[in-house]
């Protein structure tokens, strides 16, 4: 039985909604309190037992590779100054037993294309895809990828992480239709990218968590450019559904869309009040401001 060992992190997008912050540095390196967004995603995958982290990067993304590399000078400096707690934080950036692999997507031709770029490393195995800017706080449950890996291990087919959204927001998401709309795990009958509220087949939205069988690559390879001339992962999944079962799983957790400013600010506040070091004081300050 093949278990999920590899995760793909497509991080080659432009991040234009965060300009000018993303002019030279990637949006995935924006911090939530003290940790870059991408590190939350890597820790989530590691929590599910995934050992190979495959980053599909583009120009201006070098700092992601640097972040997950060993920082010799910094470590020596911290050691010399006796800052052992800081040293541990730096050394723990990459979870134990994890390999980081970097692939360049030369042109941002779409999320589907980014995933296809990872094929030589993924090979013939099921794998996870995490869009780091969808930050999901599991609120004490196991990480969302771990929840989805359980669903995969039981059913042996692709799994999409979904959540209910207000009907007026369907235009921002891939929306699935399912056989029934009850329970946490359902079989998908279709998926459409960003339908208008009156066209949406349901209000179950795919957010950035996927477990895919390697058959997805056959569908990605034969895909034609869709919305905005990009190769859409959603279109390949729609095609995969015609050949094999794809499940929608309503994950447990709260998702923050850190790809836009409002979602990012919400994540900062919610994770800020839970932060071990500054949470209590921050909550107090918010309360004083009348929140
Ligand atoms: P987004 O739609 O969020 O686009 O991509 P973006 O470019 O990152 O951000 P904006 O819209 O310009 O602000 C969804 C995910 O797919 C990745 C992005 O990095 C993001 O994680 N992606 C998108 C790629 O890796 N390559 C692409 O060609 C397109």
PDB file of C-alpha atoms and ligand atoms in Angstrom:
ATOM      1  CA  UNK A   1       0.000   0.000   0.000  1.00  0.00           C
ATOM      2  CA  UNK A   2       1.511   3.343  -1.057  1.00  0.00           C
ATOM      3  CA  UNK A   3       1.399   5.938   1.650  1.00  0.00           C
ATOM      4  CA  UNK A   4       1.554   9.684   1.143  1.00  0.00           C
ATOM      5  CA  UNK A   5       5.258  10.569   1.379  1.00  0.00           C
ATOM      6  CA  UNK A   6       5.475  13.624  -0.844  1.00  0.00           C
ATOM      7  CA  UNK A   7       3.867  17.052  -0.882  1.00  0.00           C
ATOM      8  CA  UNK A   8       3.943  19.701  -3.597  1.00  0.00           C
ATOM      9  CA  UNK A   9       3.926  23.387  -2.670  1.00  0.00           C
ATOM     10  CA  UNK A  10       3.212  25.511  -5.751  1.00  0.00           C
ATOM     11  CA  UNK A  11       4.770  28.852  -4.859  1.00  0.00           C
ATOM     12  CA  UNK A  12       5.462  30.312  -8.289  1.00  0.00           C
ATOM     13  CA  UNK A  13       2.470  32.677  -8.477  1.00  0.00           C
ATOM     14  CA  UNK A  14       2.942  36.423  -8.764  1.00  0.00           C
ATOM     15  CA  UNK A  15       1.281  37.368  -5.479  1.00  0.00           C
ATOM     16  CA  UNK A  16       0.104  40.584  -7.108  1.00  0.00           C
ATOM     17  CA  UNK A  17      -2.547  41.215  -4.455  1.00  0.00           C
ATOM     18  CA  UNK A  18       0.248  41.927  -1.984  1.00  0.00           C
ATOM     19  CA  UNK A  19       2.249  44.407  -4.011  1.00  0.00           C
ATOM     20  CA  UNK A  20       4.476  46.190  -3.182  1.00  0.00           C
ATOM     21  CA  UNK A  21       5.399  43.697  -0.402  1.00  0.00           C
ATOM     22  CA  UNK A  22       5.783  40.976  -3.035  1.00  0.00           C
ATOM     23  CA  UNK A  23       7.825  42.985  -5.521  1.00  0.00           C
ATOM     24  CA  UNK A  24      11.045  41.171  -4.622  1.00  0.00           C
ATOM     25  CA  UNK A  25      10.034  38.695  -1.933  1.00  0.00           C
ATOM     26  CA  UNK A  26       7.419  35.958  -2.130  1.00  0.00           C
ATOM     27  CA  UNK A  27       4.047  36.228  -0.412  1.00  0.00           C
ATOM     28  CA  UNK A  28       4.724  32.805   1.143  1.00  0.00           C
ATOM     29  CA  UNK A  29       7.477  34.434   3.214  1.00  0.00           C
ATOM     30  CA  UNK A  30       5.108  36.983   4.774  1.00  0.00           C
ATOM     31  CA  UNK A  31       5.002  36.167   8.493  1.00  0.00           C
ATOM     32  CA  UNK A  32       1.992  35.349  10.635  1.00  0.00           C
ATOM     33  CA  UNK A  33       3.331  36.646  13.945  1.00  0.00           C
ATOM     34  CA  UNK A  34       6.871  35.187  13.734  1.00  0.00           C
ATOM     35  CA  UNK A  35       6.656  32.364  11.194  1.00  0.00           C
ATOM     36  CA  UNK A  36       6.439  32.639   7.400  1.00  0.00           C
ATOM     37  CA  UNK A  37       3.212  31.361   5.860  1.00  0.00           C
ATOM     38  CA  UNK A  38       5.095  28.602   4.007  1.00  0.00           C
ATOM     39  CA  UNK A  39       6.481  27.186   7.238  1.00  0.00           C
ATOM     40  CA  UNK A  40       2.974  26.602   8.602  1.00  0.00           C
ATOM     41  CA  UNK A  41       2.225  24.559   5.480  1.00  0.00           C
ATOM     42  CA  UNK A  42       5.449  22.533   5.702  1.00  0.00           C
ATOM     43  CA  UNK A  43       4.789  21.769   9.380  1.00  0.00           C
ATOM     44  CA  UNK A  44       1.236  20.709   8.487  1.00  0.00           C
ATOM     45  CA  UNK A  45       2.550  18.263   5.874  1.00  0.00           C
ATOM     46  CA  UNK A  46       5.254  16.945   8.224  1.00  0.00           C
ATOM     47  CA  UNK A  47       2.537  16.372  10.821  1.00  0.00           C
ATOM     48  CA  UNK A  48       0.909  13.978   8.366  1.00  0.00           C
ATOM     49  CA  UNK A  49       4.144  11.954   8.093  1.00  0.00           C
ATOM     50  CA  UNK A  50       5.178  13.482   4.761  1.00  0.00           C
ATOM     51  CA  UNK A  51       8.958  13.523   4.335  1.00  0.00           C
ATOM     52  CA  UNK A  52       9.589  14.962   0.848  1.00  0.00           C
ATOM     53  CA  UNK A  53       8.576  18.601   0.395  1.00  0.00           C
ATOM     54  CA  UNK A  54       8.633  19.627  -3.254  1.00  0.00           C
ATOM     55  CA  UNK A  55       8.524  23.380  -3.855  1.00  0.00           C
ATOM     56  CA  UNK A  56       7.622  24.605  -7.314  1.00  0.00           C
ATOM     57  CA  UNK A  57       9.163  28.048  -7.335  1.00  0.00           C
ATOM     58  CA  UNK A  58       9.680  30.940  -9.707  1.00  0.00           C
ATOM     59  CA  UNK A  59      11.716  34.124  -9.912  1.00  0.00           C
ATOM     60  CA  UNK A  60      11.833  36.202  -6.704  1.00  0.00           C
ATOM     61  CA  UNK A  61      11.344  33.022  -4.666  1.00  0.00           C
ATOM     62  CA  UNK A  62      14.938  32.310  -3.667  1.00  0.00           C
ATOM     63  CA  UNK A  63      14.317  33.278  -0.078  1.00  0.00           C
ATOM     64  CA  UNK A  64      12.034  30.220   0.298  1.00  0.00           C
ATOM     65  CA  UNK A  65      14.960  27.905  -0.506  1.00  0.00           C
ATOM     66  CA  UNK A  66      17.209  29.942   1.783  1.00  0.00           C
ATOM     67  CA  UNK A  67      14.649  29.729   4.583  1.00  0.00           C
ATOM     68  CA  UNK A  68      14.675  25.928   4.494  1.00  0.00           C
ATOM     69  CA  UNK A  69      18.469  25.726   4.137  1.00  0.00           C
ATOM     70  CA  UNK A  70      20.993  25.530   6.950  1.00  0.00           C
ATOM     71  CA  UNK A  71      21.992  29.012   8.160  1.00  0.00           C
ATOM     72  CA  UNK A  72      25.632  28.440   9.226  1.00  0.00           C
ATOM     73  CA  UNK A  73      26.604  32.017  10.042  1.00  0.00           C
ATOM     74  CA  UNK A  74      23.422  32.745  11.966  1.00  0.00           C
ATOM     75  CA  UNK A  75      23.674  29.485  13.923  1.00  0.00           C
ATOM     76  CA  UNK A  76      27.328  30.158  14.848  1.00  0.00           C
ATOM     77  CA  UNK A  77      26.496  33.694  15.879  1.00  0.00           C
ATOM     78  CA  UNK A  78      23.612  32.554  18.094  1.00  0.00           C
ATOM     79  CA  UNK A  79      25.814  29.809  19.597  1.00  0.00           C
ATOM     80  CA  UNK A  80      28.594  32.316  20.370  1.00  0.00           C
ATOM     81  CA  UNK A  81      26.121  34.631  22.061  1.00  0.00           C
ATOM     82  CA  UNK A  82      24.609  31.771  24.074  1.00  0.00           C
ATOM     83  CA  UNK A  83      21.142  32.275  22.579  1.00  0.00           C
ATOM     84  CA  UNK A  84      20.227  28.580  22.735  1.00  0.00           C
ATOM     85  CA  UNK A  85      16.452  29.080  22.500  1.00  0.00           C
ATOM     86  CA  UNK A  86      16.808  31.158  19.327  1.00  0.00           C
ATOM     87  CA  UNK A  87      19.267  28.601  17.934  1.00  0.00           C
ATOM     88  CA  UNK A  88      16.684  25.855  18.400  1.00  0.00           C
ATOM     89  CA  UNK A  89      14.052  27.913  16.576  1.00  0.00           C
ATOM     90  CA  UNK A  90      16.438  28.346  13.628  1.00  0.00           C
ATOM     91  CA  UNK A  91      17.446  24.674  13.600  1.00  0.00           C
ATOM     92  CA  UNK A  92      13.820  23.512  13.762  1.00  0.00           C
ATOM     93  CA  UNK A  93      12.795  25.437  10.624  1.00  0.00           C
ATOM     94  CA  UNK A  94      12.942  22.154   8.731  1.00  0.00           C
ATOM     95  CA  UNK A  95      11.102  19.434  10.665  1.00  0.00           C
ATOM     96  CA  UNK A  96      13.219  16.361  11.505  1.00  0.00           C
ATOM     97  CA  UNK A  97      13.608  13.777   8.753  1.00  0.00           C
ATOM     98  CA  UNK A  98      12.293  16.090   6.050  1.00  0.00           C
ATOM     99  CA  UNK A  99      13.908  16.670   2.618  1.00  0.00           C
ATOM    100  CA  UNK A 100      13.288  19.857   0.667  1.00  0.00           C
ATOM    101  CA  UNK A 101      13.366  19.688  -3.131  1.00  0.00           C
ATOM    102  CA  UNK A 102      13.113  22.736  -5.394  1.00  0.00           C
ATOM    103  CA  UNK A 103      11.855  22.865  -8.961  1.00  0.00           C
ATOM    104  CA  UNK A 104      11.606  25.997 -11.095  1.00  0.00           C
ATOM    105  CA  UNK A 105       8.437  26.797 -12.995  1.00  0.00           C
ATOM    106  CA  UNK A 106       9.993  29.060 -15.625  1.00  0.00           C
ATOM    107  CA  UNK A 107       6.699  30.752 -16.508  1.00  0.00           C
ATOM    108  CA  UNK A 108       3.621  31.111 -14.316  1.00  0.00           C
ATOM    109  CA  UNK A 109       1.368  29.116 -16.654  1.00  0.00           C
ATOM    110  CA  UNK A 110      -1.131  28.220 -13.972  1.00  0.00           C
ATOM    111  CA  UNK A 111      -1.560  26.014 -10.914  1.00  0.00           C
ATOM    112  CA  UNK A 112      -2.092  22.909 -13.075  1.00  0.00           C
ATOM    113  CA  UNK A 113       1.188  23.564 -14.857  1.00  0.00           C
ATOM    114  CA  UNK A 114       2.976  24.091 -11.528  1.00  0.00           C
ATOM    115  CA  UNK A 115       1.787  20.688 -10.294  1.00  0.00           C
ATOM    116  CA  UNK A 116       2.834  19.087 -13.594  1.00  0.00           C
ATOM    117  CA  UNK A 117       6.352  20.511 -13.090  1.00  0.00           C
ATOM    118  CA  UNK A 118       6.636  18.286  -9.996  1.00  0.00           C
ATOM    119  CA  UNK A 119       5.947  15.040 -11.902  1.00  0.00           C
ATOM    120  CA  UNK A 120       9.630  13.992 -12.281  1.00  0.00           C
ATOM    121  CA  UNK A 121       9.998  14.062  -8.482  1.00  0.00           C
ATOM    122  CA  UNK A 122       6.590  12.600  -7.604  1.00  0.00           C
ATOM    123  CA  UNK A 123       6.646   9.707 -10.078  1.00  0.00           C
ATOM    124  CA  UNK A 124       4.033   7.004  -9.653  1.00  0.00           C
ATOM    125  CA  UNK A 125       2.856   7.813  -6.138  1.00  0.00           C
ATOM    126  CA  UNK A 126      -0.128   9.518  -4.533  1.00  0.00           C
ATOM    127  CA  UNK A 127       0.857  12.944  -3.214  1.00  0.00           C
ATOM    128  CA  UNK A 128      -0.468  15.995  -1.408  1.00  0.00           C
ATOM    129  CA  UNK A 129      -0.709  19.530  -2.796  1.00  0.00           C
ATOM    130  CA  UNK A 130      -0.777  22.432  -0.356  1.00  0.00           C
ATOM    131  CA  UNK A 131      -1.419  26.041  -1.321  1.00  0.00           C
ATOM    132  CA  UNK A 132       0.389  27.712   1.523  1.00  0.00           C
ATOM    133  CA  UNK A 133      -1.602  30.933   1.398  1.00  0.00           C
ATOM    134  CA  UNK A 134      -4.634  28.942   2.507  1.00  0.00           C
ATOM    135  CA  UNK A 135      -3.551  28.723   6.116  1.00  0.00           C
ATOM    136  CA  UNK A 136      -5.678  26.269   8.087  1.00  0.00           C
ATOM    137  CA  UNK A 137      -5.717  26.234  11.861  1.00  0.00           C
ATOM    138  CA  UNK A 138      -6.884  22.714  12.813  1.00  0.00           C
ATOM    139  CA  UNK A 139      -8.096  24.049  16.190  1.00  0.00           C
ATOM    140  CA  UNK A 140      -6.639  21.128  18.111  1.00  0.00           C
ATOM    141  CA  UNK A 141      -7.587  18.400  15.617  1.00  0.00           C
ATOM    142  CA  UNK A 142      -4.829  16.687  13.608  1.00  0.00           C
ATOM    143  CA  UNK A 143      -3.423  18.733  10.716  1.00  0.00           C
ATOM    144  CA  UNK A 144      -5.719  18.951   7.700  1.00  0.00           C
ATOM    145  CA  UNK A 145      -3.344  16.975   5.483  1.00  0.00           C
ATOM    146  CA  UNK A 146      -3.229  14.278   8.188  1.00  0.00           C
ATOM    147  CA  UNK A 147      -7.053  14.208   8.235  1.00  0.00           C
ATOM    148  CA  UNK A 148      -7.082  13.891   4.443  1.00  0.00           C
ATOM    149  CA  UNK A 149      -4.350  11.213   4.435  1.00  0.00           C
ATOM    150  CA  UNK A 150      -6.620   9.139   6.698  1.00  0.00           C
ATOM    151  CA  UNK A 151      -9.436   9.511   4.159  1.00  0.00           C
ATOM    152  CA  UNK A 152      -7.016   8.531   1.374  1.00  0.00           C
ATOM    153  CA  UNK A 153      -5.678   5.519   3.274  1.00  0.00           C
ATOM    154  CA  UNK A 154      -9.213   4.235   3.785  1.00  0.00           C
ATOM    155  CA  UNK A 155     -10.570   4.911   0.277  1.00  0.00           C
ATOM    156  CA  UNK A 156      -7.422   4.853  -1.931  1.00  0.00           C
ATOM    157  CA  UNK A 157      -8.551   7.661  -4.205  1.00  0.00           C
ATOM    158  CA  UNK A 158      -7.999  11.396  -4.656  1.00  0.00           C
ATOM    159  CA  UNK A 159      -9.351  13.661  -1.905  1.00  0.00           C
ATOM    160  CA  UNK A 160     -10.154  17.381  -2.124  1.00  0.00           C
ATOM    161  CA  UNK A 161     -10.283  19.509   1.027  1.00  0.00           C
ATOM    162  CA  UNK A 162     -13.585  21.429   0.952  1.00  0.00           C
ATOM    163  CA  UNK A 163     -15.521  23.856   3.097  1.00  0.00           C
ATOM    164  CA  UNK A 164     -18.948  25.497   2.939  1.00  0.00           C
ATOM    165  CA  UNK A 165     -18.873  29.090   1.709  1.00  0.00           C
ATOM    166  CA  UNK A 166     -21.646  31.699   1.392  1.00  0.00           C
ATOM    167  CA  UNK A 167     -23.309  31.391  -2.032  1.00  0.00           C
ATOM    168  CA  UNK A 168     -22.322  34.950  -2.991  1.00  0.00           C
ATOM    169  CA  UNK A 169     -18.640  33.888  -2.739  1.00  0.00           C
ATOM    170  CA  UNK A 170     -18.663  30.921  -5.127  1.00  0.00           C
ATOM    171  CA  UNK A 171     -16.934  33.044  -7.764  1.00  0.00           C
ATOM    172  CA  UNK A 172     -13.714  32.956  -5.749  1.00  0.00           C
ATOM    173  CA  UNK A 173     -13.370  29.149  -5.628  1.00  0.00           C
ATOM    174  CA  UNK A 174     -13.460  25.830  -7.405  1.00  0.00           C
ATOM    175  CA  UNK A 175     -16.901  24.445  -6.486  1.00  0.00           C
ATOM    176  CA  UNK A 176     -17.723  20.723  -6.370  1.00  0.00           C
ATOM    177  CA  UNK A 177     -20.970  18.907  -6.870  1.00  0.00           C
ATOM    178  CA  UNK A 178     -21.377  15.720  -4.862  1.00  0.00           C
ATOM    179  CA  UNK A 179     -23.635  12.681  -4.827  1.00  0.00           C
ATOM    180  CA  UNK A 180     -25.189  13.771  -1.525  1.00  0.00           C
ATOM    181  CA  UNK A 181     -24.560  16.848   0.562  1.00  0.00           C
ATOM    182  CA  UNK A 182     -24.269  15.279   3.965  1.00  0.00           C
ATOM    183  CA  UNK A 183     -21.479  13.820   6.051  1.00  0.00           C
ATOM    184  CA  UNK A 184     -17.816  14.734   5.946  1.00  0.00           C
ATOM    185  CA  UNK A 185     -16.737  12.622   2.979  1.00  0.00           C
ATOM    186  CA  UNK A 186     -18.659  12.452  -0.269  1.00  0.00           C
ATOM    187  CA  UNK A 187     -17.993  11.368  -3.816  1.00  0.00           C
ATOM    188  CA  UNK A 188     -17.664  14.238  -6.285  1.00  0.00           C
ATOM    189  CA  UNK A 189     -19.714  14.255  -9.446  1.00  0.00           C
ATOM    190  CA  UNK A 190     -18.205  17.439 -10.881  1.00  0.00           C
ATOM    191  CA  UNK A 191     -16.048  20.486 -10.244  1.00  0.00           C
ATOM    192  CA  UNK A 192     -16.165  23.948 -11.808  1.00  0.00           C
ATOM    193  CA  UNK A 193     -13.758  26.838 -11.426  1.00  0.00           C
ATOM    194  CA  UNK A 194     -15.165  30.104 -10.038  1.00  0.00           C
ATOM    195  CA  UNK A 195     -18.865  29.753 -10.996  1.00  0.00           C
ATOM    196  CA  UNK A 196     -21.194  32.725 -10.446  1.00  0.00           C
ATOM    197  CA  UNK A 197     -23.602  32.221  -7.490  1.00  0.00           C
ATOM    198  CA  UNK A 198     -26.550  31.411  -9.780  1.00  0.00           C
ATOM    199  CA  UNK A 199     -24.509  28.831 -11.753  1.00  0.00           C
ATOM    200  CA  UNK A 200     -22.728  27.178  -8.812  1.00  0.00           C
ATOM    201  CA  UNK A 201     -23.727  23.507  -8.399  1.00  0.00           C
ATOM    202  CA  UNK A 202     -23.288  23.778  -4.610  1.00  0.00           C
ATOM    203  CA  UNK A 203     -21.570  25.938  -2.018  1.00  0.00           C
ATOM    204  CA  UNK A 204     -18.823  23.394  -1.290  1.00  0.00           C
ATOM    205  CA  UNK A 205     -15.558  25.137  -2.134  1.00  0.00           C
ATOM    206  CA  UNK A 206     -12.171  23.529  -2.703  1.00  0.00           C
ATOM    207  CA  UNK A 207      -9.514  25.298  -0.681  1.00  0.00           C
ATOM    208  CA  UNK A 208      -5.806  24.689  -1.082  1.00  0.00           C
ATOM    209  CA  UNK A 209      -5.500  21.069   0.061  1.00  0.00           C
ATOM    210  CA  UNK A 210      -5.494  18.103  -2.276  1.00  0.00           C
ATOM    211  CA  UNK A 211      -4.413  14.490  -2.220  1.00  0.00           C
ATOM    212  CA  UNK A 212      -4.073  13.262  -5.771  1.00  0.00           C
ATOM    213  CA  UNK A 213      -3.313   9.947  -7.377  1.00  0.00           C
ATOM    214  CA  UNK A 214      -0.484  10.069  -9.938  1.00  0.00           C
ATOM    215  CA  UNK A 215      -3.088   9.624 -12.720  1.00  0.00           C
ATOM    216  CA  UNK A 216      -3.657  13.371 -12.425  1.00  0.00           C
ATOM    217  CA  UNK A 217      -0.461  13.874 -14.462  1.00  0.00           C
ATOM    218  CA  UNK A 218      -1.987  12.156 -17.519  1.00  0.00           C
ATOM    219  CA  UNK A 219      -4.863  14.623 -17.322  1.00  0.00           C
ATOM    220  CA  UNK A 220      -2.586  17.612 -16.757  1.00  0.00           C
ATOM    221  CA  UNK A 221      -0.434  16.675 -19.754  1.00  0.00           C
ATOM    222  CA  UNK A 222      -3.354  16.694 -22.159  1.00  0.00           C
ATOM    223  CA  UNK A 223      -4.995  19.791 -20.712  1.00  0.00           C
ATOM    224  CA  UNK A 224      -5.746  22.874 -22.795  1.00  0.00           C
ATOM    225  CA  UNK A 225      -5.361  26.342 -21.250  1.00  0.00           C
ATOM    226  CA  UNK A 226      -8.563  27.385 -19.443  1.00  0.00           C
ATOM    227  CA  UNK A 227      -9.516  30.566 -17.547  1.00  0.00           C
ATOM    228  CA  UNK A 228      -6.948  33.396 -18.135  1.00  0.00           C
ATOM    229  CA  UNK A 229      -5.034  31.130 -20.568  1.00  0.00           C
ATOM    230  CA  UNK A 230      -3.659  29.136 -17.609  1.00  0.00           C
ATOM    231  CA  UNK A 231      -3.510  25.385 -17.096  1.00  0.00           C
ATOM    232  CA  UNK A 232      -6.079  24.921 -14.344  1.00  0.00           C
ATOM    233  CA  UNK A 233      -5.708  22.119 -11.805  1.00  0.00           C
ATOM    234  CA  UNK A 234      -9.503  22.178 -11.482  1.00  0.00           C
ATOM    235  CA  UNK A 235      -9.911  21.201 -15.154  1.00  0.00           C
ATOM    236  CA  UNK A 236      -7.536  18.253 -14.743  1.00  0.00           C
ATOM    237  CA  UNK A 237      -9.439  17.107 -11.637  1.00  0.00           C
ATOM    238  CA  UNK A 238     -12.736  17.360 -13.568  1.00  0.00           C
ATOM    239  CA  UNK A 239     -11.180  15.117 -16.202  1.00  0.00           C
ATOM    240  CA  UNK A 240      -9.760  12.697 -13.580  1.00  0.00           C
ATOM    241  CA  UNK A 241     -13.272  12.322 -12.129  1.00  0.00           C
ATOM    242  CA  UNK A 242     -14.439  10.741 -15.384  1.00  0.00           C
ATOM    243  CA  UNK A 243     -11.892   7.912 -14.885  1.00  0.00           C
ATOM    244  CA  UNK A 244     -11.802   7.348 -11.147  1.00  0.00           C
ATOM    245  CA  UNK A 245     -13.443   8.305  -7.861  1.00  0.00           C
ATOM    246  CA  UNK A 246     -12.561  11.675  -6.337  1.00  0.00           C
ATOM    247  CA  UNK A 247     -13.780  12.460  -2.832  1.00  0.00           C
ATOM    248  CA  UNK A 248     -14.612  15.799  -1.238  1.00  0.00           C
ATOM    249  CA  UNK A 249     -13.696  15.938   2.435  1.00  0.00           C
ATOM    250  CA  UNK A 250     -15.065  18.645   4.757  1.00  0.00           C
ATOM    251  CA  UNK A 251     -11.998  19.213   6.894  1.00  0.00           C
ATOM    252  CA  UNK A 252     -11.996  20.205  10.553  1.00  0.00           C
ATOM    253  CA  UNK A 253     -10.310  23.551  11.079  1.00  0.00           C
ATOM    254  CA  UNK A 254     -10.506  27.251  10.321  1.00  0.00           C
ATOM    255  CA  UNK A 255      -9.128  28.455   7.031  1.00  0.00           C
ATOM    256  CA  UNK A 256      -7.652  31.905   6.434  1.00  0.00           C
ATOM    257  CA  UNK A 257      -7.089  33.140   2.911  1.00  0.00           C
ATOM    258  CA  UNK A 258      -3.683  34.715   3.396  1.00  0.00           C
ATOM    259  CA  UNK A 259      -3.485  35.423  -0.346  1.00  0.00           C
ATOM    260  CA  UNK A 260      -5.534  38.567   0.249  1.00  0.00           C
ATOM    261  CA  UNK A 261      -5.000  41.368   2.727  1.00  0.00           C
ATOM    262  CA  UNK A 262      -8.163  40.930   4.770  1.00  0.00           C
ATOM    263  CA  UNK A 263      -7.674  37.185   5.248  1.00  0.00           C
ATOM    264  CA  UNK A 264      -4.049  37.777   6.124  1.00  0.00           C
ATOM    265  CA  UNK A 265      -4.961  40.312   8.801  1.00  0.00           C
ATOM    266  CA  UNK A 266      -7.578  37.958  10.260  1.00  0.00           C
ATOM    267  CA  UNK A 267      -5.007  35.142  10.466  1.00  0.00           C
ATOM    268  CA  UNK A 268      -2.544  37.482  12.142  1.00  0.00           C
ATOM    269  CA  UNK A 269      -5.088  38.432  14.822  1.00  0.00           C
ATOM    270  CA  UNK A 270      -6.455  34.922  15.442  1.00  0.00           C
ATOM    271  CA  UNK A 271      -3.041  33.271  15.612  1.00  0.00           C
ATOM    272  CA  UNK A 272      -1.684  36.294  17.449  1.00  0.00           C
ATOM    273  CA  UNK A 273      -4.096  35.846  20.363  1.00  0.00           C
ATOM    274  CA  UNK A 274      -3.119  32.155  20.566  1.00  0.00           C
ATOM    275  CA  UNK A 275       0.626  32.851  20.451  1.00  0.00           C
ATOM    276  CA  UNK A 276       2.514  31.395  23.430  1.00  0.00           C
ATOM    277  CA  UNK A 277       4.724  34.432  23.963  1.00  0.00           C
ATOM    278  CA  UNK A 278       2.569  37.458  23.134  1.00  0.00           C
ATOM    279  CA  UNK A 279      -0.991  36.052  22.962  1.00  0.00           C
ATOM    280  CA  UNK A 280      -2.206  37.080  26.422  1.00  0.00           C
ATOM    281  CA  UNK A 281      -0.890  40.620  26.162  1.00  0.00           C
ATOM    282  CA  UNK A 282      -2.171  40.991  22.609  1.00  0.00           C
ATOM    283  CA  UNK A 283      -5.674  39.829  23.672  1.00  0.00           C
ATOM    284  CA  UNK A 284      -5.628  42.332  26.488  1.00  0.00           C
ATOM    285  CA  UNK A 285      -4.644  45.111  24.106  1.00  0.00           C
ATOM    286  CA  UNK A 286      -7.414  44.119  21.678  1.00  0.00           C
ATOM    287  CA  UNK A 287      -9.932  44.106  24.529  1.00  0.00           C
ATOM    288  CA  UNK A 288      -8.858  47.597  25.557  1.00  0.00           C
ATOM    289  CA  UNK A 289      -9.516  48.743  22.011  1.00  0.00           C
ATOM    290  CA  UNK A 290     -13.068  47.397  22.385  1.00  0.00           C
ATOM    291  CA  UNK A 291     -12.701  44.088  20.500  1.00  0.00           C
TER     292      UNK A 291
HETATM  293  P1  LIG B   1      -3.168  32.479  -6.948  1.00  0.00           P
HETATM  294  O1  LIG B   1      -4.398  32.416  -7.742  1.00  0.00           O
HETATM  295  O2  LIG B   1      -3.274  32.790  -5.497  1.00  0.00           O
HETATM  296  O3  LIG B   1      -2.195  33.486  -7.676  1.00  0.00           O
HETATM  297  O4  LIG B   1      -2.429  31.089  -7.145  1.00  0.00           O
HETATM  298  P2  LIG B   1      -0.924  34.243  -7.168  1.00  0.00           P
HETATM  299  O5  LIG B   1      -0.194  34.615  -8.385  1.00  0.00           O
HETATM  300  O6  LIG B   1      -0.136  33.446  -6.177  1.00  0.00           O
HETATM  301  O7  LIG B   1      -1.470  35.535  -6.386  1.00  0.00           O
HETATM  302  P3  LIG B   1      -2.195  36.851  -6.977  1.00  0.00           P
HETATM  303  O8  LIG B   1      -3.543  36.406  -7.432  1.00  0.00           O
HETATM  304  O9  LIG B   1      -1.340  37.401  -8.098  1.00  0.00           O
HETATM  305  O10 LIG B   1      -2.232  37.769  -5.794  1.00  0.00           O
HETATM  306  C1  LIG B   1      -2.816  29.949  -6.403  1.00  0.00           C
HETATM  307  C2  LIG B   1      -1.586  29.148  -6.034  1.00  0.00           C
HETATM  308  O11 LIG B   1      -0.980  28.604  -7.199  1.00  0.00           O
HETATM  309  C3  LIG B   1       0.385  28.976  -7.281  1.00  0.00           C
HETATM  310  C4  LIG B   1       0.502  30.234  -6.438  1.00  0.00           C
HETATM  311  O12 LIG B   1       1.821  30.384  -5.952  1.00  0.00           O
HETATM  312  C5  LIG B   1      -0.509  29.985  -5.342  1.00  0.00           C
HETATM  313  O13 LIG B   1       0.028  29.153  -4.311  1.00  0.00           O
HETATM  314  N1  LIG B   1       0.704  29.160  -8.711  1.00  0.00           N
HETATM  315  C6  LIG B   1      -0.173  29.820  -9.520  1.00  0.00           C
HETATM  316  C7  LIG B   1       1.878  28.653  -9.211  1.00  0.00           C
HETATM  317  O14 LIG B   1       2.699  28.063  -8.485  1.00  0.00           O
HETATM  318  N2  LIG B   1       2.133  28.803 -10.541  1.00  0.00           N
HETATM  319  C8  LIG B   1       1.281  29.448 -11.373  1.00  0.00           C
HETATM  320  O15 LIG B   1       1.589  29.523 -12.586  1.00  0.00           O
HETATM  321  C9  LIG B   1       0.108  29.978 -10.847  1.00  0.00           C
END
